[in-house]
Tab-separated table of C-alpha atoms in Angstrom:
chain	number	residue	atom	x	y	z
A	1	UNK	CA	18.880	-14.229	-63.221
A	2	UNK	CA	20.605	-13.084	-60.066
A	3	UNK	CA	19.516	-14.650	-56.768
A	4	UNK	CA	18.709	-12.071	-54.078
A	5	UNK	CA	19.372	-12.668	-50.422
A	6	UNK	CA	18.347	-10.398	-47.598
A	7	UNK	CA	19.056	-9.977	-43.984
A	8	UNK	CA	18.440	-7.373	-41.359
A	9	UNK	CA	21.715	-5.557	-41.906
A	10	UNK	CA	22.831	-6.466	-45.394
A	11	UNK	CA	21.507	-7.417	-48.748
A	12	UNK	CA	23.470	-9.961	-50.787
A	13	UNK	CA	23.001	-9.894	-54.583
A	14	UNK	CA	24.848	-12.844	-56.049
A	15	UNK	CA	26.262	-12.286	-59.537
A	16	UNK	CA	24.422	-14.295	-62.257
A	17	UNK	CA	25.583	-17.794	-62.389
A	18	UNK	CA	27.744	-17.585	-59.153
A	19	UNK	CA	25.849	-20.025	-56.929
A	20	UNK	CA	23.391	-22.026	-59.059
A	21	UNK	CA	24.567	-22.960	-62.433
A	22	UNK	CA	22.543	-24.820	-65.092
A	23	UNK	CA	23.101	-25.973	-68.595
A	24	UNK	CA	20.405	-25.477	-71.172
A	25	UNK	CA	21.482	-27.144	-74.390
A	26	UNK	CA	20.754	-25.394	-77.630
A	27	UNK	CA	18.998	-27.574	-80.220
A	28	UNK	CA	19.277	-27.131	-83.893
A	29	UNK	CA	16.391	-25.863	-85.951
A	30	UNK	CA	16.117	-28.761	-88.377
A	31	UNK	CA	13.926	-31.800	-87.429
A	32	UNK	CA	13.575	-35.475	-88.060
A	33	UNK	CA	10.584	-37.748	-87.950
A	34	UNK	CA	11.088	-41.198	-86.399
A	35	UNK	CA	9.681	-44.320	-88.060
A	36	UNK	CA	7.003	-44.888	-85.349
A	37	UNK	CA	4.245	-42.557	-84.324
A	38	UNK	CA	6.420	-40.326	-82.094
A	39	UNK	CA	6.303	-36.596	-82.807
A	40	UNK	CA	8.887	-34.964	-85.012
A	41	UNK	CA	11.934	-34.030	-82.895
A	42	UNK	CA	14.689	-31.507	-83.597
A	43	UNK	CA	18.213	-32.596	-84.561
A	44	UNK	CA	20.030	-33.667	-81.466
A	45	UNK	CA	23.117	-31.783	-80.240
A	46	UNK	CA	25.820	-33.873	-78.439
A	47	UNK	CA	27.440	-33.045	-75.124
A	48	UNK	CA	30.699	-34.557	-74.309
A	49	UNK	CA	30.991	-36.237	-70.902
A	50	UNK	CA	34.336	-36.045	-68.897
A	51	UNK	CA	35.745	-39.460	-68.045
A	52	UNK	CA	35.251	-40.301	-64.380
A	53	UNK	CA	37.922	-41.664	-62.022
A	54	UNK	CA	37.065	-45.161	-60.790
A	55	UNK	CA	38.784	-46.476	-57.703
A	56	UNK	CA	38.266	-49.903	-56.141
A	57	UNK	CA	38.342	-49.837	-52.363
A	58	UNK	CA	37.533	-53.533	-51.652
A	59	UNK	CA	37.210	-56.481	-54.109
A	60	UNK	CA	34.709	-58.357	-51.911
A	61	UNK	CA	34.528	-62.072	-51.153
A	62	UNK	CA	34.841	-65.012	-53.552
A	63	UNK	CA	33.514	-65.910	-56.012
A	64	UNK	CA	34.868	-62.947	-57.871
A	65	UNK	CA	33.987	-61.942	-61.463
A	66	UNK	CA	34.034	-58.999	-63.813
A	67	UNK	CA	30.826	-57.006	-64.473
A	68	UNK	CA	30.006	-55.344	-67.753
A	69	UNK	CA	26.903	-54.475	-69.795
A	70	UNK	CA	25.543	-56.964	-72.298
A	71	UNK	CA	22.668	-55.045	-73.737
A	72	UNK	CA	23.822	-54.792	-77.318
A	73	UNK	CA	21.824	-57.280	-79.381
A	74	UNK	CA	23.655	-59.803	-81.369
A	75	UNK	CA	24.195	-59.122	-84.992
A	76	UNK	CA	20.890	-59.874	-86.837
A	77	UNK	CA	18.933	-60.153	-83.646
A	78	UNK	CA	15.901	-57.978	-82.983
A	79	UNK	CA	16.340	-54.875	-80.906
A	80	UNK	CA	14.777	-55.126	-77.456
A	81	UNK	CA	13.039	-52.336	-75.633
A	82	UNK	CA	13.110	-51.772	-71.892
A	83	UNK	CA	9.971	-50.038	-70.598
A	84	UNK	CA	9.966	-48.512	-67.179
A	85	UNK	CA	8.852	-45.494	-65.136
A	86	UNK	CA	11.406	-42.852	-64.250
A	87	UNK	CA	10.674	-40.492	-61.248
A	88	UNK	CA	13.085	-37.581	-61.057
A	89	UNK	CA	12.748	-35.102	-58.104
A	90	UNK	CA	14.494	-31.830	-57.470
A	91	UNK	CA	14.353	-29.211	-54.751
A	92	UNK	CA	16.130	-26.143	-53.639
A	93	UNK	CA	16.112	-24.117	-50.393
A	94	UNK	CA	18.166	-21.377	-48.983
A	95	UNK	CA	18.319	-19.446	-45.756
A	96	UNK	CA	20.248	-16.523	-44.340
A	97	UNK	CA	21.333	-16.589	-40.631
A	98	UNK	CA	24.306	-16.367	-38.374
A	99	UNK	CA	27.307	-18.666	-38.048
A	100	UNK	CA	25.925	-20.078	-34.782
A	101	UNK	CA	22.638	-21.045	-36.410
A	102	UNK	CA	24.153	-22.686	-39.478
A	103	UNK	CA	24.103	-26.540	-39.015
A	104	UNK	CA	26.764	-27.911	-41.405
A	105	UNK	CA	24.994	-31.378	-41.656
A	106	UNK	CA	22.637	-31.759	-44.713
A	107	UNK	CA	19.107	-32.754	-43.765
A	108	UNK	CA	17.587	-36.039	-44.843
A	109	UNK	CA	15.614	-34.630	-47.749
A	110	UNK	CA	13.647	-31.458	-48.613
A	111	UNK	CA	10.607	-30.135	-50.532
A	112	UNK	CA	10.846	-31.261	-54.166
A	113	UNK	CA	8.912	-31.217	-57.368
A	114	UNK	CA	8.733	-34.589	-59.260
A	115	UNK	CA	8.717	-35.267	-63.001
A	116	UNK	CA	7.432	-38.757	-63.803
A	117	UNK	CA	8.487	-40.071	-67.081
A	118	UNK	CA	7.360	-43.250	-68.998
A	119	UNK	CA	10.543	-44.365	-70.612
A	120	UNK	CA	11.257	-46.788	-73.560
A	121	UNK	CA	14.978	-47.576	-73.657
A	122	UNK	CA	16.897	-49.469	-76.333
A	123	UNK	CA	20.522	-50.153	-77.120
A	124	UNK	CA	22.383	-50.784	-80.397
A	125	UNK	CA	26.099	-51.068	-81.224
A	126	UNK	CA	27.746	-47.696	-81.345
A	127	UNK	CA	29.268	-46.522	-84.591
A	128	UNK	CA	32.849	-45.286	-84.501
A	129	UNK	CA	33.314	-41.596	-83.733
A	130	UNK	CA	36.573	-39.648	-84.127
A	131	UNK	CA	35.310	-37.011	-81.698
A	132	UNK	CA	35.435	-39.400	-78.642
A	133	UNK	CA	38.555	-39.753	-76.615
A	134	UNK	CA	37.190	-43.080	-75.346
A	135	UNK	CA	35.446	-45.234	-77.942
A	136	UNK	CA	31.840	-46.075	-77.070
A	137	UNK	CA	30.524	-49.568	-77.730
A	138	UNK	CA	26.885	-48.880	-76.847
A	139	UNK	CA	24.435	-46.489	-78.295
A	140	UNK	CA	21.418	-46.059	-75.899
A	141	UNK	CA	18.147	-44.238	-76.741
A	142	UNK	CA	15.616	-43.184	-74.172
A	143	UNK	CA	12.293	-42.010	-75.560
A	144	UNK	CA	9.996	-40.243	-73.169
A	145	UNK	CA	6.184	-40.772	-73.154
A	146	UNK	CA	3.514	-38.533	-71.690
A	147	UNK	CA	5.137	-36.883	-68.655
A	148	UNK	CA	3.477	-36.108	-65.318
A	149	UNK	CA	4.784	-33.031	-63.440
A	150	UNK	CA	3.831	-32.272	-59.805
A	151	UNK	CA	4.198	-28.529	-60.479
A	152	UNK	CA	0.732	-28.147	-62.159
A	153	UNK	CA	1.541	-24.529	-63.185
A	154	UNK	CA	4.156	-25.905	-65.614
A	155	UNK	CA	2.443	-29.074	-66.647
A	156	UNK	CA	1.495	-27.658	-69.982
A	157	UNK	CA	5.134	-27.084	-70.756
A	158	UNK	CA	6.284	-30.501	-69.748
A	159	UNK	CA	3.339	-32.000	-71.600
A	160	UNK	CA	4.624	-30.314	-74.812
A	161	UNK	CA	7.817	-32.219	-74.471
A	162	UNK	CA	6.271	-35.673	-74.772
A	163	UNK	CA	8.471	-37.624	-77.310
A	164	UNK	CA	11.636	-36.004	-75.873
A	165	UNK	CA	14.676	-38.210	-76.711
A	166	UNK	CA	17.825	-38.654	-74.715
A	167	UNK	CA	20.811	-40.428	-76.354
A	168	UNK	CA	23.715	-41.826	-74.503
A	169	UNK	CA	26.858	-43.286	-75.985
A	170	UNK	CA	28.643	-45.419	-73.441
A	171	UNK	CA	31.246	-48.177	-72.920
A	172	UNK	CA	30.548	-51.789	-71.727
A	173	UNK	CA	31.623	-50.697	-68.221
A	174	UNK	CA	28.819	-48.129	-68.090
A	175	UNK	CA	30.865	-45.007	-68.665
A	176	UNK	CA	29.007	-42.467	-70.772
A	177	UNK	CA	31.089	-40.664	-73.461
A	178	UNK	CA	28.459	-38.387	-75.035
A	179	UNK	CA	24.946	-37.268	-74.181
A	180	UNK	CA	22.479	-35.902	-76.775
A	181	UNK	CA	19.138	-34.235	-76.295
A	182	UNK	CA	16.391	-33.912	-78.958
A	183	UNK	CA	13.069	-32.133	-78.171
A	184	UNK	CA	9.810	-32.308	-80.175
A	185	UNK	CA	9.546	-29.420	-82.611
A	186	UNK	CA	6.316	-28.278	-80.888
A	187	UNK	CA	7.743	-28.313	-77.376
A	188	UNK	CA	7.800	-24.875	-75.536
A	189	UNK	CA	11.159	-23.386	-74.550
A	190	UNK	CA	10.330	-23.978	-70.962
A	191	UNK	CA	9.260	-27.484	-71.605
A	192	UNK	CA	12.591	-28.308	-73.266
A	193	UNK	CA	14.601	-26.622	-70.520
A	194	UNK	CA	12.652	-28.552	-67.783
A	195	UNK	CA	13.134	-31.914	-69.576
A	196	UNK	CA	16.869	-31.277	-69.974
A	197	UNK	CA	17.260	-30.136	-66.431
A	198	UNK	CA	15.567	-33.194	-64.909
A	199	UNK	CA	17.208	-35.685	-67.283
A	200	UNK	CA	20.625	-34.283	-66.298
A	201	UNK	CA	19.862	-35.218	-62.750
A	202	UNK	CA	19.231	-38.741	-64.016
A	203	UNK	CA	22.552	-38.836	-66.043
A	204	UNK	CA	24.403	-37.563	-62.967
A	205	UNK	CA	24.181	-41.110	-61.560
A	206	UNK	CA	26.444	-43.194	-63.857
A	207	UNK	CA	26.693	-46.799	-62.881
A	208	UNK	CA	30.331	-47.548	-63.964
A	209	UNK	CA	31.784	-50.910	-63.046
A	210	UNK	CA	35.610	-51.307	-62.569
A	211	UNK	CA	37.509	-53.687	-64.824
A	212	UNK	CA	38.785	-55.737	-61.827
A	213	UNK	CA	37.144	-58.897	-60.634
A	214	UNK	CA	34.649	-58.225	-57.842
A	215	UNK	CA	32.450	-60.135	-55.450
A	216	UNK	CA	29.831	-59.582	-52.766
A	217	UNK	CA	30.943	-56.613	-50.483
A	218	UNK	CA	33.028	-55.028	-53.216
A	219	UNK	CA	33.287	-51.247	-52.912
A	220	UNK	CA	34.393	-48.775	-55.354
A	221	UNK	CA	33.933	-45.029	-56.090
A	222	UNK	CA	33.218	-42.996	-59.258
A	223	UNK	CA	34.460	-39.362	-59.180
A	224	UNK	CA	33.139	-37.036	-61.729
A	225	UNK	CA	32.107	-33.424	-62.504
A	226	UNK	CA	28.417	-33.223	-62.563
A	227	UNK	CA	27.138	-32.482	-66.034
A	228	UNK	CA	25.318	-29.209	-66.071
A	229	UNK	CA	26.908	-28.064	-62.739
A	230	UNK	CA	30.353	-26.844	-63.785
A	231	UNK	CA	31.461	-26.059	-60.203
A	232	UNK	CA	30.123	-29.230	-58.574
A	233	UNK	CA	32.231	-32.393	-57.986
A	234	UNK	CA	30.612	-35.669	-57.105
A	235	UNK	CA	31.675	-39.088	-55.582
A	236	UNK	CA	29.451	-42.088	-55.990
A	237	UNK	CA	30.206	-45.017	-53.755
A	238	UNK	CA	28.903	-48.368	-54.870
A	239	UNK	CA	28.805	-51.651	-52.885
A	240	UNK	CA	27.701	-54.948	-54.352
A	241	UNK	CA	25.149	-56.519	-51.948
A	242	UNK	CA	24.486	-59.560	-54.119
A	243	UNK	CA	24.475	-60.866	-57.683
A	244	UNK	CA	23.213	-63.807	-59.670
A	245	UNK	CA	23.982	-64.258	-63.334
A	246	UNK	CA	23.580	-60.841	-65.004
A	247	UNK	CA	21.698	-59.335	-62.065
A	248	UNK	CA	23.403	-57.132	-59.551
A	249	UNK	CA	22.179	-55.379	-56.443
A	250	UNK	CA	23.952	-52.228	-55.301
A	251	UNK	CA	24.004	-49.919	-52.414
A	252	UNK	CA	24.701	-46.316	-53.453
A	253	UNK	CA	26.003	-43.307	-51.510
A	254	UNK	CA	26.434	-39.794	-52.959
A	255	UNK	CA	28.830	-37.057	-51.888
A	256	UNK	CA	28.935	-33.669	-53.512
A	257	UNK	CA	31.090	-30.490	-52.912
A	258	UNK	CA	31.960	-27.294	-54.830
A	259	UNK	CA	35.118	-27.245	-56.900
A	260	UNK	CA	35.685	-23.555	-56.086
A	261	UNK	CA	36.538	-22.129	-52.673
A	262	UNK	CA	34.840	-18.705	-52.995
A	263	UNK	CA	32.313	-16.858	-55.194
A	264	UNK	CA	32.203	-13.197	-56.068
A	265	UNK	CA	29.117	-11.213	-54.805
A	266	UNK	CA	27.991	-7.609	-54.454
A	267	UNK	CA	26.817	-6.473	-51.074
A	268	UNK	CA	24.196	-3.642	-50.925
A	269	UNK	CA	23.933	-1.471	-47.863
A	270	UNK	CA	21.792	1.627	-47.177
A	271	UNK	CA	23.154	4.250	-44.849
A	272	UNK	CA	21.167	4.965	-41.695
A	273	UNK	CA	19.369	8.260	-41.838
A	274	UNK	CA	20.547	11.117	-39.583
A	275	UNK	CA	18.480	14.178	-38.556
A	276	UNK	CA	20.455	16.297	-41.084
A	277	UNK	CA	19.699	13.789	-43.948
A	278	UNK	CA	16.256	12.600	-42.839
A	279	UNK	CA	14.526	14.380	-45.705
A	280	UNK	CA	17.057	13.173	-48.251
A	281	UNK	CA	16.672	9.987	-50.262
A	282	UNK	CA	18.998	7.164	-49.010
A	283	UNK	CA	21.464	5.967	-51.637
A	284	UNK	CA	22.376	2.266	-51.565
A	285	UNK	CA	26.115	1.567	-51.573
A	286	UNK	CA	27.304	-1.526	-53.490
A	287	UNK	CA	30.608	-3.192	-52.532
A	288	UNK	CA	32.238	-6.119	-54.255
A	289	UNK	CA	33.055	-8.928	-51.836
A	290	UNK	CA	33.607	-12.697	-51.842
A	291	UNK	CA	31.702	-15.472	-50.147
A	292	UNK	CA	33.815	-18.356	-49.147
A	293	UNK	CA	32.678	-21.873	-49.010
A	294	UNK	CA	32.626	-22.590	-45.243
A	295	UNK	CA	31.483	-26.200	-45.521
A	296	UNK	CA	29.688	-28.779	-47.665
A	297	UNK	CA	27.902	-31.939	-46.642
A	298	UNK	CA	25.729	-34.573	-48.402
A	299	UNK	CA	23.322	-36.937	-46.837
A	300	UNK	CA	22.140	-39.788	-49.148
A	301	UNK	CA	20.523	-43.201	-49.357
A	302	UNK	CA	20.163	-45.482	-52.355
A	303	UNK	CA	19.773	-48.989	-53.620
A	304	UNK	CA	19.662	-50.155	-57.233
A	305	UNK	CA	18.951	-53.389	-59.004
A	306	UNK	CA	20.814	-53.745	-62.243
A	307	UNK	CA	20.228	-56.279	-65.096
A	308	UNK	CA	23.349	-56.073	-67.259
A	309	UNK	CA	21.398	-57.150	-70.278
A	310	UNK	CA	19.295	-53.931	-70.080
A	311	UNK	CA	20.546	-50.368	-70.369
A	312	UNK	CA	18.814	-49.030	-67.235
A	313	UNK	CA	18.342	-50.211	-63.604
A	314	UNK	CA	15.200	-52.280	-63.261
A	315	UNK	CA	14.384	-51.096	-59.762
A	316	UNK	CA	15.650	-48.871	-56.938
A	317	UNK	CA	16.024	-45.265	-55.811
A	318	UNK	CA	18.853	-42.900	-54.962
A	319	UNK	CA	18.139	-39.731	-52.956
A	320	UNK	CA	20.517	-37.079	-51.731
A	321	UNK	CA	20.639	-33.669	-50.257
A	322	UNK	CA	23.699	-31.419	-50.418
A	323	UNK	CA	24.161	-28.509	-48.013
A	324	UNK	CA	26.698	-25.741	-48.835
A	325	UNK	CA	27.261	-22.902	-46.439
A	326	UNK	CA	28.777	-19.639	-47.732
A	327	UNK	CA	30.154	-16.920	-45.412
A	328	UNK	CA	31.892	-13.535	-45.734
A	329	UNK	CA	35.151	-12.560	-44.045
A	330	UNK	CA	33.863	-9.380	-42.763
A	331	UNK	CA	30.582	-10.446	-41.123
A	332	UNK	CA	28.887	-13.195	-39.292
A	333	UNK	CA	26.228	-13.805	-41.867
A	334	UNK	CA	25.952	-17.301	-43.387
A	335	UNK	CA	24.027	-18.296	-46.461
A	336	UNK	CA	22.862	-21.972	-46.327
A	337	UNK	CA	21.780	-23.698	-49.512
A	338	UNK	CA	20.168	-27.205	-49.756
A	339	UNK	CA	19.866	-28.955	-52.996
A	340	UNK	CA	17.730	-32.096	-53.008
A	341	UNK	CA	17.550	-34.714	-55.756
A	342	UNK	CA	16.061	-38.164	-56.136
A	343	UNK	CA	15.955	-40.709	-59.074
A	344	UNK	CA	13.575	-43.680	-58.877
A	345	UNK	CA	13.362	-46.601	-61.275
A	346	UNK	CA	10.058	-48.516	-61.359
A	347	UNK	CA	7.865	-50.744	-63.483
A	348	UNK	CA	6.244	-49.190	-66.525
A	349	UNK	CA	2.786	-49.783	-65.119
A	350	UNK	CA	3.683	-48.109	-61.774
A	351	UNK	CA	1.880	-44.786	-61.096
A	352	UNK	CA	3.619	-42.145	-59.082
A	353	UNK	CA	2.069	-39.383	-57.088
A	354	UNK	CA	1.904	-36.118	-58.897
A	355	UNK	CA	1.737	-33.719	-56.063
A	356	UNK	CA	4.575	-31.902	-54.404
A	357	UNK	CA	6.303	-34.271	-52.015
A	358	UNK	CA	9.146	-34.371	-49.509
A	359	UNK	CA	12.091	-36.637	-50.349
A	360	UNK	CA	13.160	-38.371	-47.132
A	361	UNK	CA	15.695	-40.919	-46.192
A	362	UNK	CA	15.585	-43.934	-43.977
A	363	UNK	CA	19.243	-44.557	-43.315
C-alpha cells in the first residue's frame, strides 16, 4: 500500500514499495508433520542469503586464536536443544517538516511493538547442496513456541503461528547461506507475515567470525544487504571484550544506510480557488518528482554473549534506530523516517513485558 504524507502546502504520495520494503515469503501448499507434538507445518521455501564482506580492523591482544562454531553434534551423539526466549521489537515513525527542523542524528530508540518467542534451537550437520555458492556445514532449526505479542489487536494472528519453524544453513564461521520459513497449516496469513517480518529482524544480525586469529580488543565489520530490505545496506561492527574457552563476549554496533540515492514520488497539489472559480470543484494536479536521500544515521547499542557450542547467543541485546531524511529539489520540505529494532536473547524461563514499550539506549 502507498504511504501518504501531508503538509500544509503539498501532499506527497509515495509509490508503492518506494520507501518501506518488505519481503513476505510464499509458502507451498503441501504440509509435513514433525515427529513430536508440534502442529503440522507447510513445506518450507528457501531464501538465499548474499555473502557478507568481513573485514578485520584490529586483531586484539595476545593470546590470539580463531573462533568458529562447534554446535554440530559428533557422529552418533544425541542432538542437543538450546531453549531460550527471543524478544524482537520493531517500530516506525515519520514526520514532515522543513530542512531547518530536520535533525540528522537518529534518536536513541522509539516506540515499538514486541514479539516474544520461546525458541528451541538445534543443529545438525548440513547435507550437501548444489544450489549454494558457499557450502554450509551447519543446519540449524528454530522452533517457535506460544508467542506473546504486545499489539493485542493482532495477538490472535501471532498465536495462530505457534509452531512456526525457521531454518538456517550456515558455515562454521557463522555465515548464513540459506534461510527457510515454514508456518503451521492453520496459521492466518497475517500471522505468517508477522512471524516472517520479525524473524527477519533477528536474522539481520549475523554473528560472523573472521578466519584470522583474534584476541581481546579485536574489531571487525560485517557488511551485508539486509534480507527483506532490498535497498538497505548494513554494517555490523563487532569487538571482543572477553573470552574463555568456547564462550565469547561481544560489543555490537549497527550502521544502516539506503543503497539508492533517490526515490520516485508523485506530488499532489490543489490549485487555490479564485473569485472566478470559487464555485467550481478544485482539481488536484499530480506531478512526478524525486525525493533524494539527504542523510542517514544510526544510533545503536549492543552486547552479546556467545557460546560457540550453541547456535544462538545465550544472552544480550542489540538495539538500533536508523533515521533517513528525504528531500525534494524544488521545495524545503523534508520527510524524516525513523526505524527502530531490537533483538534480545534471554533464558527460556524469563518473561518479557507484553505491552508496547520504548526501546532506549544507554550508550
